[in-house]
Amino acid sequence: MVAKTKSILVIDDNDDIRGLLSLVLQKEGYEVLEAAGGSEALIKINESKPDLILLDVMMPGMNGFEVCEKLRKDG
């Protein structure tokens, strides 16, 4: 049986940070998804169900705390 590649969603409004994290994680064998903000992240979470989420707290619009609260409410 072949193990499924684990997916990680990197959510950060800073393109450089998001890109660096994605590069490092991909080199370690993870499937990496990216989102530049909270609203985009919620869509990607519903579509792809990542195994892990790396979430920036300080973002314009919907911040990281608001994303967490929305995920908790939606279960």
Tab-separated table of C-alpha atoms in Angstrom:
chain	number	residue	atom	x	y	z
A	1	MET	CA	0.000	0.000	0.000
A	2	VAL	CA	1.357	3.401	-1.015
A	3	ALA	CA	1.030	6.187	1.551
A	4	LYS	CA	-0.764	9.353	0.487
A	5	THR	CA	1.408	12.464	0.316
A	6	LYS	CA	0.472	14.754	3.188
A	7	SER	CA	-0.801	18.201	2.184
A	8	ILE	CA	-0.067	21.479	3.923
A	9	LEU	CA	-1.898	24.755	3.336
A	10	VAL	CA	0.316	27.802	3.873
A	11	ILE	CA	-1.713	30.955	4.539
A	12	ASP	CA	0.189	34.244	4.609
A	13	ASP	CA	-0.334	37.638	3.003
A	14	ASN	CA	3.438	38.027	2.458
A	15	ASP	CA	4.374	36.450	-0.885
A	16	ASP	CA	8.032	35.946	0.110
A	17	ILE	CA	7.253	34.126	3.358
A	18	ARG	CA	4.590	31.992	1.705
A	19	GLY	CA	6.937	31.128	-1.153
A	20	LEU	CA	9.855	30.239	1.128
A	21	LEU	CA	7.724	28.005	3.341
A	22	SER	CA	6.262	26.309	0.278
A	23	LEU	CA	9.695	25.674	-1.214
A	24	VAL	CA	11.077	24.151	1.986
A	25	LEU	CA	8.004	21.968	2.526
A	26	GLN	CA	7.947	20.752	-1.079
A	27	LYS	CA	11.614	19.746	-0.811
A	28	GLU	CA	10.616	17.625	2.199
A	29	GLY	CA	8.025	15.822	0.089
A	30	TYR	CA	4.799	17.560	1.076
A	31	GLU	CA	2.067	18.674	-1.284
A	32	VAL	CA	1.795	22.410	-0.624
A	33	LEU	CA	-1.220	24.612	-1.229
A	34	GLU	CA	-1.082	28.381	-0.794
A	35	ALA	CA	-3.522	31.121	0.109
A	36	ALA	CA	-2.793	34.848	0.399
A	37	GLY	CA	-5.630	35.601	2.820
A	38	GLY	CA	-8.375	34.269	5.035
A	39	SER	CA	-11.216	34.177	2.523
A	40	GLU	CA	-9.116	32.389	-0.083
A	41	ALA	CA	-7.907	29.980	2.612
A	42	LEU	CA	-11.441	28.986	3.626
A	43	ILE	CA	-12.272	28.116	0.026
A	44	LYS	CA	-9.116	26.003	-0.352
A	45	ILE	CA	-9.733	24.262	2.967
A	46	ASN	CA	-13.234	23.243	1.878
A	47	GLU	CA	-12.018	22.096	-1.542
A	48	SER	CA	-8.874	20.190	-0.587
A	49	LYS	CA	-9.106	19.276	3.131
A	50	PRO	CA	-5.371	19.743	3.890
A	51	ASP	CA	-3.701	17.605	6.552
A	52	LEU	CA	-2.072	20.647	8.176
A	53	ILE	CA	-2.576	24.414	8.049
A	54	LEU	CA	0.166	26.976	8.675
A	55	LEU	CA	-1.682	30.213	9.353
A	56	ASP	CA	-0.384	33.765	9.711
A	57	VAL	CA	-2.210	35.655	12.450
A	58	MET	CA	-1.701	39.223	11.253
A	59	MET	CA	-3.323	39.581	7.833
A	60	PRO	CA	-5.489	42.326	6.352
A	61	GLY	CA	-9.165	41.578	5.924
A	62	MET	CA	-9.832	38.312	7.727
A	63	ASN	CA	-7.014	37.718	10.224
A	64	GLY	CA	-5.783	34.328	11.403
A	65	PHE	CA	-7.904	34.355	14.557
A	66	GLU	CA	-11.032	34.948	12.496
A	67	VAL	CA	-10.098	32.086	10.165
A	68	CYS	CA	-9.673	29.761	13.163
A	69	GLU	CA	-12.997	30.839	14.641
A	70	LYS	CA	-14.776	30.241	11.315
A	71	LEU	CA	-13.213	26.774	11.000
A	72	ARG	CA	-14.205	25.871	14.533
A	73	LYS	CA	-17.813	26.988	13.998
A	74	ASP	CA	-18.109	25.168	10.671
A	75	GLY	CA	-16.630	22.000	12.212
